Amino acid sequence: MLDKFKWIISVLAVVSLVSCGGGSGNNYIVGGNGNNGSGSSSGGNNGSTGGTTVDKRIADLEVSVSSRQLDSDGSEPVIISAIVKDSYNNILSDVDVHFAVDNGGTIEPDAGNKAVTDAEGNTAAGKAVKTAKLTPGYRKENRTLVVTVTAGTQKRSIEVEVTGTSLDLNGPESVVLNTTGTYTVTLTDSAGQPVAYEVVSVVSEQGNAVTPTSDSGFATDKSGQLTFELTAASSGKDTLTVSALGASAIQKVAISGDNFALSSSNTEIHVNIHETVNLVWTKNGVPQVHKTIRLNATRGVVPASVTTDANGRASFTLSSVTAGGTVVTAADAESGLNTTLVREFVAVSPRYLTAQPEQNNISPEGQTALVAIVRDEAYNPVKNQKVRFNIIYDTVNGSLSAATAVTDSLGRASVVYTAGNASSSRDGVEIQASLMDNPQVVDTIKLSVGDRAVQIVLGHDENMAEDGIYYKKTFGVIVTDSAGNPVANKAVNFTLMPVEYYKGQMVCNAAVSKNWQPYVTASCDAEDANDNAILDVGEDFNGNGLLDPTHTAAITNRSVVTDAEGKATVEVVHLQSHALWSKVRLTASTSVDGTAYVESLEFVLDILASDVDNCPTEPTPNPISPYGVAAQCESPD
């Protein structure tokens, strides 16, 4: 009797486990009623329901997932596994299992799940454990996916969270009343890759106006970034909230009740002309009277200080004898308030024009840029001058991309010459560059068009080495003749010149990829307009007394000789502290019968991945740009 009683209890325990679920672990479901999923069954074992044949052997369906979280970049799928059992807990390998997912997810059952019947009617059972791969699909949104697994009348559901997409918000923590602050949003997926062309919601808690700075509105660009301005119309504490694709970020902003601002009528000021600059200071609408304000300018002359009148206002003059950008700063030592005004001094009386091609010798149907630089009597670059380019002599039927171009802040105007499908004599193409308003200010460019006696190709790989405080990267050059044969024992000369520099600092993206990433506040052209490494008049655009960017990279061997295969290598060395903050141009050149052949390659000074992949635990060697963090190229800060 006792044995019979024990047998009854054992049967009841099995029935209870099958009916109520059981199982353990965060990702496991048994019987459909586990802690992390739901299950149901209907139709019993009657053999059919509603006209559909039901396999009456199916008594239970167990489902597990490899993870309850799925990376939004889709690189690591979650594996869904299912086992079908009969009432005796025997695995049924020949039963079909159906997988489904909602909310834009993608699920791919493995090919070996189903039983296969050959031409003779022999059936080979499928896998005992049926599996499927779950990915987030093309949507990189953080969201919940519900996976449903069905076998016969048994159905199980489990939730998997798509995670990893994140937003970073960077910008000033304080803004003066009635001024603007600039903020940058970066949207990345779980792998830290930019998510482009997604609309971002931007909300000011206090209702201050937010305005995108690009024509694409509040959508991220190809780098996954969006820049907007906050107009501080209400003083006090504000909170900016940005959200997109299920991710969000906030930043607290303190808006000072002080209206402390500089203004002037002209953004471009003629050299040797005095520009009136106005200052106003009110606090919650009340003028700040008889306050001494200290003044400074990165270029030009301003008084040391001014004093506000009964209306909280003051004015002073600003002037300069040289062209270039300037940042005027006004500061109150007692309160710590300061404000800036960005302006540019421009020369307006052109006296000299020099013109030169980027390459003196080009192949038929090849192209080269033609650059004219306009300067005044004091050798300042002259901005906003229209330069006319005109083909004087050309036997190859070449063409210009434009007839005119306007000089920039460095006095440069450029067009592109495209040769026809023919060869010229030496210096057989003449192009004249002259000022539209004064044709007597003129220079001539001479070019040669012909099949290259040699071809130069520059290249590199993905590798870079560390050498103390330096990085070393190897570049290769191949020299061939017009038929593609290697040219041995050919001397190749190299130059390395700065092209651009960047301001900003490295920021830690620990929530996503644990990588340090550059937060660039300004991208600026190299100031050395004529590449002579000399600080000429008018080239010091930011007024710091230096040519920016500095020559932080060097070539270990400025001249090499090709081997029997026409190849040679050269090493470029740069300081780790300048990595990612400068772009340079590596130029290789050789000559045949007095004709120079040139090839160039532009690149940003790189950084080792191992030096940026563990933030914030380990610092990066380039935390702040050596050229400052200000958002204006005119500023040396």
XYZ file of C-alpha atoms in Angstrom:
637
model
C 0.000 0.000 0.000
C 2.860 2.330 0.896
C 4.591 1.664 -2.469
C 1.376 2.458 -4.315
C 1.059 5.732 -2.390
C 4.654 6.765 -3.321
C 3.916 5.997 -6.973
C 0.841 8.242 -6.945
C 2.843 11.111 -5.411
C 5.547 10.752 -8.103
C 2.979 10.947 -10.885
C 1.428 14.041 -9.330
C 4.868 15.718 -9.143
C 5.514 15.135 -12.872
C 2.053 16.410 -13.791
C 2.624 19.488 -11.627
C 5.976 20.242 -13.319
C 4.503 19.889 -16.798
C 1.474 22.016 -15.955
C 3.099 24.801 -13.970
C 6.374 25.313 -15.746
C 9.355 25.107 -13.416
C 12.907 25.325 -14.720
C 15.609 27.761 -13.638
C 17.906 30.434 -15.049
C 17.138 33.850 -16.513
C 16.739 32.683 -20.120
C 14.881 29.382 -19.738
C 11.232 28.405 -20.093
C 9.709 25.009 -19.353
C 6.096 24.113 -19.992
C 5.336 27.673 -21.100
C 4.884 29.168 -17.618
C 8.441 30.063 -16.612
C 9.306 33.308 -14.901
C 10.500 35.028 -18.091
C 7.914 34.061 -20.666
C 4.355 32.964 -21.228
C 2.807 29.844 -22.712
C -0.502 28.314 -23.697
C -1.955 25.171 -25.167
C -5.325 24.286 -26.645
C -7.069 21.491 -28.481
C -5.745 18.786 -26.147
C -4.724 15.530 -27.822
C -7.887 14.975 -29.807
C -6.063 14.588 -33.084
C -7.589 17.622 -34.836
C -8.965 21.070 -34.163
C -10.963 23.238 -36.539
C -10.129 20.973 -39.487
C -6.327 21.176 -38.881
C -4.461 17.978 -38.089
C -2.723 18.165 -34.712
C 0.097 15.871 -33.678
C -1.429 14.368 -30.519
C 2.039 13.253 -29.349
C 3.051 16.840 -28.539
C 2.647 17.430 -24.808
C 5.234 20.085 -23.982
C 7.386 22.783 -25.614
C 10.540 24.060 -23.905
C 12.160 27.305 -25.132
C 15.430 29.007 -24.192
C 17.325 32.071 -25.444
C 21.071 32.668 -25.450
C 20.535 36.194 -24.119
C 17.663 38.428 -23.136
C 19.471 41.393 -24.722
C 20.201 41.916 -28.426
C 22.796 44.446 -29.669
C 21.214 47.061 -31.932
C 23.987 46.792 -34.534
C 22.941 43.192 -35.261
C 26.475 41.796 -35.157
C 25.669 39.140 -32.530
C 22.326 37.378 -33.060
C 20.428 35.862 -30.152
C 19.870 32.119 -30.550
C 16.345 30.867 -29.846
C 16.246 27.139 -28.986
C 13.177 24.890 -28.699
C 12.596 21.246 -27.703
C 9.296 19.415 -28.287
C 8.410 16.534 -25.921
C 5.705 13.935 -25.591
C 3.888 13.134 -22.360
C 6.769 10.902 -21.268
C 9.340 13.699 -21.854
C 10.712 11.972 -24.936
C 12.105 14.470 -27.498
C 10.157 14.589 -30.768
C 12.699 15.347 -33.503
C 10.287 14.973 -36.437
C 7.916 17.724 -35.338
C 7.840 21.121 -37.083
C 8.453 24.166 -34.882
C 7.468 27.658 -36.036
C 9.290 30.826 -34.968
C 7.919 34.388 -35.221
C 8.921 37.851 -33.956
C 7.168 41.225 -33.873
C 8.185 44.922 -33.856
C 10.458 44.839 -36.888
C 12.785 42.090 -35.708
C 14.116 39.382 -38.017
C 14.154 35.682 -37.181
C 15.815 32.979 -39.297
C 15.092 29.303 -38.466
C 18.016 26.952 -39.088
C 17.744 24.740 -42.157
C 18.199 21.520 -40.156
C 15.104 22.007 -38.050
C 12.638 20.228 -40.294
C 12.291 16.528 -41.092
C 13.283 15.666 -44.680
C 11.555 13.008 -46.828
C 13.438 11.623 -49.812
C 12.002 10.380 -53.144
C 11.492 6.879 -51.773
C 9.399 8.107 -48.878
C 12.085 7.680 -46.223
C 11.949 10.402 -43.568
C 14.996 11.686 -41.734
C 14.131 13.435 -38.496
C 15.207 17.020 -37.988
C 17.417 18.230 -35.175
C 16.336 17.423 -31.640
C 16.883 21.048 -30.638
C 15.233 23.433 -33.077
C 17.054 26.783 -33.321
C 16.601 30.183 -34.935
C 18.720 33.326 -35.137
C 17.151 36.571 -33.917
C 18.472 39.929 -35.178
C 17.035 43.451 -34.827
C 16.563 43.931 -38.592
C 17.442 47.258 -40.179
C 15.936 49.281 -37.324
C 18.579 50.255 -34.765
C 15.965 51.402 -32.274
C 16.072 50.291 -28.650
C 12.847 48.318 -28.195
C 11.237 45.091 -27.002
C 10.853 42.133 -29.379
C 8.382 39.384 -28.556
C 9.471 36.013 -29.937
C 6.702 33.408 -30.349
C 7.476 29.698 -30.768
C 4.721 27.248 -31.777
C 4.590 23.444 -32.028
C 1.173 21.888 -32.568
C -1.114 23.473 -30.014
C 1.756 24.463 -27.745
C 2.827 28.124 -27.909
C 5.502 29.995 -25.957
C 6.430 33.685 -25.953
C 9.500 35.441 -24.602
C 10.721 39.040 -24.666
C 14.170 40.119 -25.897
C 15.373 43.712 -25.452
C 17.187 45.456 -28.327
C 19.778 47.654 -26.601
C 22.940 49.650 -27.173
C 21.820 52.589 -29.305
C 22.785 55.744 -27.435
C 22.791 59.519 -27.629
C 25.555 61.814 -26.397
C 24.842 65.494 -25.792
C 27.734 67.952 -25.489
C 27.700 71.715 -25.066
C 28.035 74.554 -22.530
C 26.623 74.066 -19.047
C 25.892 77.775 -18.695
C 24.594 80.380 -21.161
C 24.148 84.115 -20.703
C 20.625 85.485 -21.076
C 19.736 86.579 -24.641
C 22.699 84.741 -26.147
C 22.994 81.329 -27.746
C 24.813 78.143 -26.815
C 25.845 75.542 -29.398
C 25.270 71.839 -28.668
C 26.224 68.684 -30.524
C 24.275 65.409 -30.427
C 25.923 62.138 -31.471
C 23.778 59.076 -32.234
C 25.537 55.691 -32.287
C 24.532 52.031 -32.311
C 25.759 49.324 -29.936
C 29.073 49.053 -31.811
C 29.714 52.786 -31.520
C 29.048 53.324 -35.226
C 27.230 56.517 -36.271
C 23.530 56.282 -37.072
C 22.906 58.700 -39.930
C 19.811 60.568 -41.129
C 17.645 59.892 -38.060
C 15.413 62.637 -36.647
C 16.245 63.639 -33.067
C 13.736 65.205 -30.683
C 15.201 68.208 -28.846
C 13.222 69.760 -25.975
C 14.001 72.647 -23.624
C 12.223 72.215 -20.295
C 11.861 76.001 -19.919
C 10.671 76.476 -23.494
C 13.819 78.224 -24.732
C 14.085 78.077 -28.508
C 16.242 75.357 -30.078
C 17.329 75.782 -33.707
C 19.263 73.336 -35.908
C 22.347 74.777 -37.585
C 22.067 72.764 -40.831
C 19.531 72.640 -43.636
C 18.671 69.029 -42.755
C 16.882 70.202 -39.613
C 16.973 67.941 -36.585
C 18.242 64.909 -38.529
C 21.712 63.496 -37.919
C 24.312 63.855 -40.673
C 26.415 61.063 -42.192
C 28.592 61.122 -39.062
C 25.581 60.568 -36.827
C 25.812 64.120 -35.493
C 23.360 66.991 -35.114
C 24.268 70.515 -34.054
C 21.713 72.953 -32.674
C 21.638 76.291 -30.868
C 19.802 77.095 -27.642
C 18.581 80.689 -27.436
C 18.529 81.684 -23.776
C 15.368 83.779 -23.476
C 14.414 82.754 -19.920
C 16.859 82.941 -17.024
C 17.168 80.209 -14.435
C 17.770 76.497 -14.665
C 16.901 74.635 -17.861
C 17.180 70.997 -18.927
C 17.814 69.938 -22.496
C 16.473 66.499 -23.433
C 17.342 64.785 -26.703
C 15.807 61.483 -27.782
C 15.852 59.193 -30.823
C 15.473 55.466 -31.525
C 14.555 54.674 -27.939
C 17.665 56.412 -26.544
C 17.864 59.728 -24.712
C 20.293 62.106 -23.034
C 19.920 65.223 -20.916
C 22.055 68.203 -19.999
C 21.448 70.744 -17.274
C 21.947 74.348 -18.397
C 22.201 77.365 -16.121
C 20.953 80.547 -17.831
C 22.349 83.638 -16.225
C 20.063 86.649 -15.793
C 22.939 88.813 -16.969
C 22.706 90.198 -20.484
C 26.404 90.745 -21.092
C 27.135 91.131 -24.795
C 29.325 92.757 -27.457
C 28.132 93.860 -30.896
C 29.305 95.812 -33.930
C 27.856 96.714 -37.310
C 30.274 94.791 -39.524
C 31.443 91.189 -39.394
C 34.264 92.082 -41.809
C 36.327 95.148 -40.885
C 38.674 96.852 -43.331
C 42.297 97.030 -42.209
C 43.337 100.441 -40.854
C 39.679 101.363 -40.254
C 38.281 101.918 -36.735
C 35.193 99.822 -36.002
C 32.887 100.857 -33.156
C 32.084 97.999 -30.778
C 29.178 98.298 -28.325
C 28.872 96.605 -24.933
C 25.713 96.212 -22.854
C 25.297 94.765 -19.369
C 21.951 94.334 -17.626
C 20.979 91.972 -14.832
C 17.341 90.858 -14.921
C 16.653 93.983 -16.952
C 18.494 96.369 -14.590
C 21.471 98.264 -16.120
C 24.803 97.622 -14.416
C 26.147 101.111 -13.885
C 29.767 102.313 -13.568
C 31.270 98.864 -14.050
C 34.838 98.634 -15.296
C 35.125 96.024 -18.045
C 38.498 94.687 -19.169
C 39.059 94.248 -22.917
C 41.366 92.108 -25.006
C 41.669 91.144 -28.695
C 43.639 88.377 -30.389
C 44.371 90.717 -33.317
C 44.203 94.473 -33.551
C 44.043 97.258 -30.989
C 41.385 97.830 -28.294
C 41.534 99.921 -25.099
C 42.512 98.112 -21.894
C 39.085 98.759 -20.334
C 35.809 100.665 -20.583
C 33.255 101.785 -17.980
C 29.490 101.324 -18.351
C 27.230 104.401 -18.275
C 23.845 104.958 -16.609
C 22.232 102.620 -19.149
C 24.742 99.832 -18.570
C 26.359 100.529 -21.923
C 29.848 101.348 -23.209
C 31.546 101.595 -26.592
C 35.098 101.467 -27.918
C 36.954 101.161 -31.228
C 38.729 98.168 -32.755
C 41.304 98.364 -35.560
C 44.170 96.404 -37.122
C 46.910 96.949 -39.694
C 46.927 93.251 -40.680
C 44.248 91.014 -42.146
C 42.890 87.940 -40.382
C 40.462 86.794 -37.741
C 40.143 88.298 -34.275
C 38.284 87.442 -31.075
C 37.432 90.377 -28.816
C 36.898 89.480 -25.155
C 35.163 91.587 -22.524
C 35.355 90.445 -18.883
C 34.234 91.632 -15.456
C 36.797 90.596 -12.860
C 34.379 90.873 -9.918
C 31.583 88.601 -11.228
C 33.653 86.445 -13.581
C 31.339 87.228 -16.483
C 32.891 87.299 -19.942
C 31.706 87.469 -23.502
C 33.361 87.374 -26.926
C 32.872 88.858 -30.372
C 34.332 87.214 -33.486
C 35.268 89.468 -36.357
C 37.593 89.413 -39.382
C 39.898 92.136 -40.651
C 40.088 92.163 -44.440
C 42.377 93.981 -46.857
C 40.518 95.718 -49.690
C 43.237 97.213 -51.909
C 44.803 94.482 -54.059
C 48.311 95.114 -55.327
C 49.876 91.740 -56.172
C 48.613 88.520 -57.754
C 50.626 85.304 -57.966
C 49.297 82.203 -59.687
C 50.547 78.636 -59.874
C 49.253 75.167 -60.763
C 49.048 72.272 -58.345
C 50.894 70.190 -60.971
C 53.004 71.551 -63.813
C 52.727 68.395 -65.913
C 49.502 66.453 -66.435
C 48.451 63.615 -68.720
C 45.927 64.005 -71.555
C 42.413 64.415 -70.089
C 44.063 64.945 -66.694
C 43.233 67.724 -64.259
C 45.066 70.179 -62.021
C 43.976 73.005 -59.731
C 45.055 76.540 -60.589
C 45.473 78.786 -57.535
C 45.785 82.581 -57.527
C 46.748 84.473 -54.346
C 45.917 88.185 -54.090
C 47.738 90.505 -51.654
C 47.791 94.219 -50.878
C 50.757 96.618 -50.645
C 51.552 95.383 -47.115
C 51.318 91.797 -48.354
C 48.044 91.117 -46.522
C 45.791 88.576 -48.246
C 42.859 90.343 -49.904
C 39.461 88.695 -49.466
C 36.373 88.924 -51.737
C 38.290 89.745 -54.909
C 37.000 88.275 -58.166
C 39.799 86.695 -60.195
C 39.367 85.940 -63.898
C 41.070 82.887 -65.437
C 41.551 82.909 -69.197
C 43.239 80.373 -71.517
C 45.767 82.337 -73.610
C 47.362 79.489 -75.554
C 46.295 75.828 -75.665
C 46.759 73.277 -78.471
C 45.095 70.375 -76.606
C 41.571 71.816 -76.399
C 41.579 72.037 -72.593
C 38.897 73.689 -70.477
C 38.433 75.522 -67.169
C 35.849 74.592 -64.536
C 34.902 78.277 -64.181
C 35.875 81.599 -65.719
C 36.088 83.389 -62.355
C 36.626 82.646 -58.671
C 36.461 84.757 -55.497
C 39.333 84.960 -53.008
C 38.864 83.563 -49.490
C 40.238 84.804 -46.144
C 43.742 83.734 -47.181
C 43.480 85.584 -50.494
C 43.154 82.360 -52.528
C 40.957 81.790 -55.585
C 41.077 78.569 -57.580
C 39.622 76.795 -60.599
C 40.357 73.422 -62.235
C 41.962 72.988 -65.657
C 41.111 69.788 -67.601
C 43.344 68.876 -70.533
C 42.014 67.536 -73.831
C 42.959 64.169 -75.297
C 46.239 65.321 -76.834
C 49.796 66.254 -75.891
C 51.371 69.692 -75.870
C 54.918 70.949 -76.128
C 56.797 71.810 -72.951
C 54.928 74.677 -71.216
C 52.560 74.494 -74.181
C 49.490 75.658 -72.225
C 49.303 79.240 -70.944
C 46.540 80.463 -68.653
C 46.263 84.015 -67.392
C 44.868 84.994 -63.970
C 43.907 88.648 -63.456
C 41.737 90.827 -61.235
C 38.325 91.626 -62.683
C 38.433 95.166 -61.258
C 42.061 95.771 -62.256
C 43.261 93.662 -65.228
C 46.769 95.108 -64.832
C 47.212 92.942 -61.729
C 47.986 89.719 -63.570
C 50.087 86.542 -63.614
C 50.546 83.662 -66.073
C 50.471 79.919 -65.450
C 52.285 77.493 -67.781
C 51.469 73.781 -68.075
C 52.704 70.783 -70.035
C 50.306 68.083 -71.229
C 51.615 64.698 -72.311
C 51.763 60.992 -71.599
C 53.627 60.513 -68.385
C 57.008 58.932 -68.774
C 56.447 57.580 -65.266
C 53.523 56.997 -62.957
C 53.727 57.371 -59.174
C 51.284 55.671 -56.804
C 51.241 56.303 -53.034
C 49.567 53.984 -50.552
C 49.578 52.473 -47.069
C 48.023 49.714 -44.961
C 46.080 49.732 -41.674
C 49.118 49.174 -39.445
C 50.902 51.676 -37.237
C 53.614 51.278 -34.587
C 54.279 52.970 -31.249
C 57.743 54.378 -30.518
C 57.865 56.067 -27.114
C 55.859 59.281 -27.351
C 55.621 58.907 -31.141
C 53.643 56.905 -33.682
C 55.253 55.551 -36.844
C 53.408 54.686 -40.040
C 54.936 53.279 -43.219
C 53.861 54.480 -46.669
C 54.759 52.826 -49.941
C 55.419 54.260 -53.392
C 55.465 52.427 -56.731
C 57.001 53.984 -59.840
C 56.139 52.537 -63.262
C 56.531 53.604 -66.866
C 53.611 54.311 -69.195
C 53.326 50.578 -69.965
C 53.128 49.631 -66.288
C 56.678 48.278 -66.046
C 58.582 48.970 -62.809
C 61.152 51.774 -62.926
C 64.171 50.750 -60.854
C 66.817 52.999 -59.292
C 64.582 56.039 -59.544
C 65.008 58.765 -56.913
C 61.710 59.783 -55.299
C 61.528 62.875 -53.077
C 58.923 63.435 -50.359
C 57.429 66.478 -48.669
C 54.927 66.621 -45.819
C 52.787 69.734 -45.403
C 49.850 70.538 -43.076
C 46.427 70.894 -44.673
C 43.950 71.313 -41.805
C 43.825 71.326 -38.033
C 41.031 70.587 -35.587
C 40.006 72.007 -32.216
C 38.250 70.061 -29.490
C 38.826 67.286 -26.992
C 38.478 63.535 -26.596
C 35.268 62.360 -24.926
C 34.524 59.019 -23.297
C 31.730 56.930 -24.796
C 31.817 54.334 -22.004
C 28.100 53.541 -22.168
C 28.403 52.225 -25.706
C 31.830 51.132 -26.885
C 34.244 52.212 -24.122
C 36.201 54.123 -26.782
C 37.621 57.617 -26.534
C 36.284 59.642 -29.461
C 37.228 63.103 -30.765
C 34.684 65.872 -30.133
C 35.636 68.449 -32.770
C 34.533 72.026 -32.112
C 36.152 73.616 -35.201
C 37.850 72.493 -38.442
C 40.345 75.070 -39.716
C 42.437 75.451 -42.873
C 46.217 75.464 -42.490
C 47.449 79.050 -42.226
C 50.563 78.536 -44.361
C 48.878 79.477 -47.642
C 52.008 79.231 -49.802
C 53.550 76.192 -48.038
C 56.848 77.954 -47.399
C 56.838 77.230 -43.626
C 57.354 80.962 -42.988
C 54.864 83.148 -41.143
C 54.150 85.675 -43.873
C 52.070 88.796 -43.380
C 48.369 87.953 -43.240
C 48.803 84.228 -42.618
C 48.368 84.322 -38.831
C 44.571 84.046 -39.028
C 44.042 83.345 -35.304
C 46.570 85.931 -34.125
C 48.690 83.675 -31.898
C 51.989 84.555 -33.563
C 52.435 81.051 -35.003
C 51.618 79.081 -38.134
C 48.884 76.583 -37.301
C 48.990 73.677 -37.499
C 52.578 73.162 -36.451
C 54.798 70.670 -38.269
C 54.092 67.924 -35.756
C 54.847 65.113 -38.241
C 58.113 64.328 -39.992
C 59.448 62.092 -42.758
C 62.302 59.836 -41.703
C 63.860 59.859 -45.177
C 63.046 62.677 -47.578
C 64.550 60.848 -50.577
C 64.424 57.150 -51.470
C 65.475 55.065 -54.480
C 63.171 52.439 -55.969
C 64.231 48.788 -55.994
C 64.096 46.338 -58.904
C 60.284 46.159 -58.561
C 59.948 49.939 -58.738
C 58.895 50.245 -55.114
C 60.206 52.042 -52.023
C 58.931 52.926 -48.544
C 59.049 55.969 -46.318
C 58.082 56.409 -42.647
C 56.000 59.241 -41.226
C 56.492 59.933 -37.507
C 54.153 62.091 -35.419
C 53.618 62.938 -31.761
C 50.938 60.920 -29.970
C 49.584 64.103 -28.367
C 48.777 65.508 -31.846
C 46.986 62.390 -33.139
C 43.571 63.112 -34.754
C 44.095 66.892 -34.489
C 45.947 67.495 -37.806
C 45.523 66.582 -41.468
C 48.654 66.527 -43.639
C 49.548 66.058 -47.303
C 52.313 63.597 -48.205
C 53.712 64.342 -51.674
C 56.014 62.086 -53.702
C 57.803 63.493 -56.740
C 60.349 62.411 -59.320
C 61.551 63.865 -62.616
C 62.343 62.694 -66.123
C 64.185 64.972 -68.577
C 63.444 67.988 -66.421
C 59.719 67.253 -66.109
C 58.418 66.709 -62.580
C 55.849 63.989 -61.793
C 53.927 64.381 -58.558
C 51.466 62.321 -56.523
C 49.886 63.383 -53.223
C 47.950 61.710 -50.414
C 46.071 63.533 -47.643
C 45.392 61.879 -44.287
C 44.628 62.669 -40.649
C 47.429 61.786 -38.216
C 46.102 58.552 -36.757
C 46.056 56.923 -33.316
C 46.427 53.308 -32.188
C 43.122 51.599 -31.399
C 44.630 50.200 -28.188
C 45.191 53.767 -26.934
C 41.502 54.713 -27.124
C 39.638 51.471 -26.350
C 39.423 51.563 -22.560
C 37.783 54.733 -21.330
C 37.521 56.016 -18.696
C 39.887 53.545 -16.982
C 42.899 54.449 -19.108
C 43.623 57.970 -20.404
C 44.214 58.773 -24.059
C 47.518 60.402 -25.149
C 45.699 63.213 -26.993
C 43.038 64.429 -24.514
C 42.838 68.039 -25.756
C 43.685 69.491 -29.149
C 46.981 71.414 -29.050
C 45.155 74.109 -31.042
C 42.488 74.757 -28.402
C 38.817 73.999 -27.898
C 37.125 77.220 -29.036
C 34.484 76.850 -31.725
C 36.012 79.591 -33.911
C 39.108 79.359 -36.101
C 39.701 83.056 -35.406
C 40.395 82.268 -31.751
C 43.760 80.926 -30.546
C 42.009 79.207 -27.614
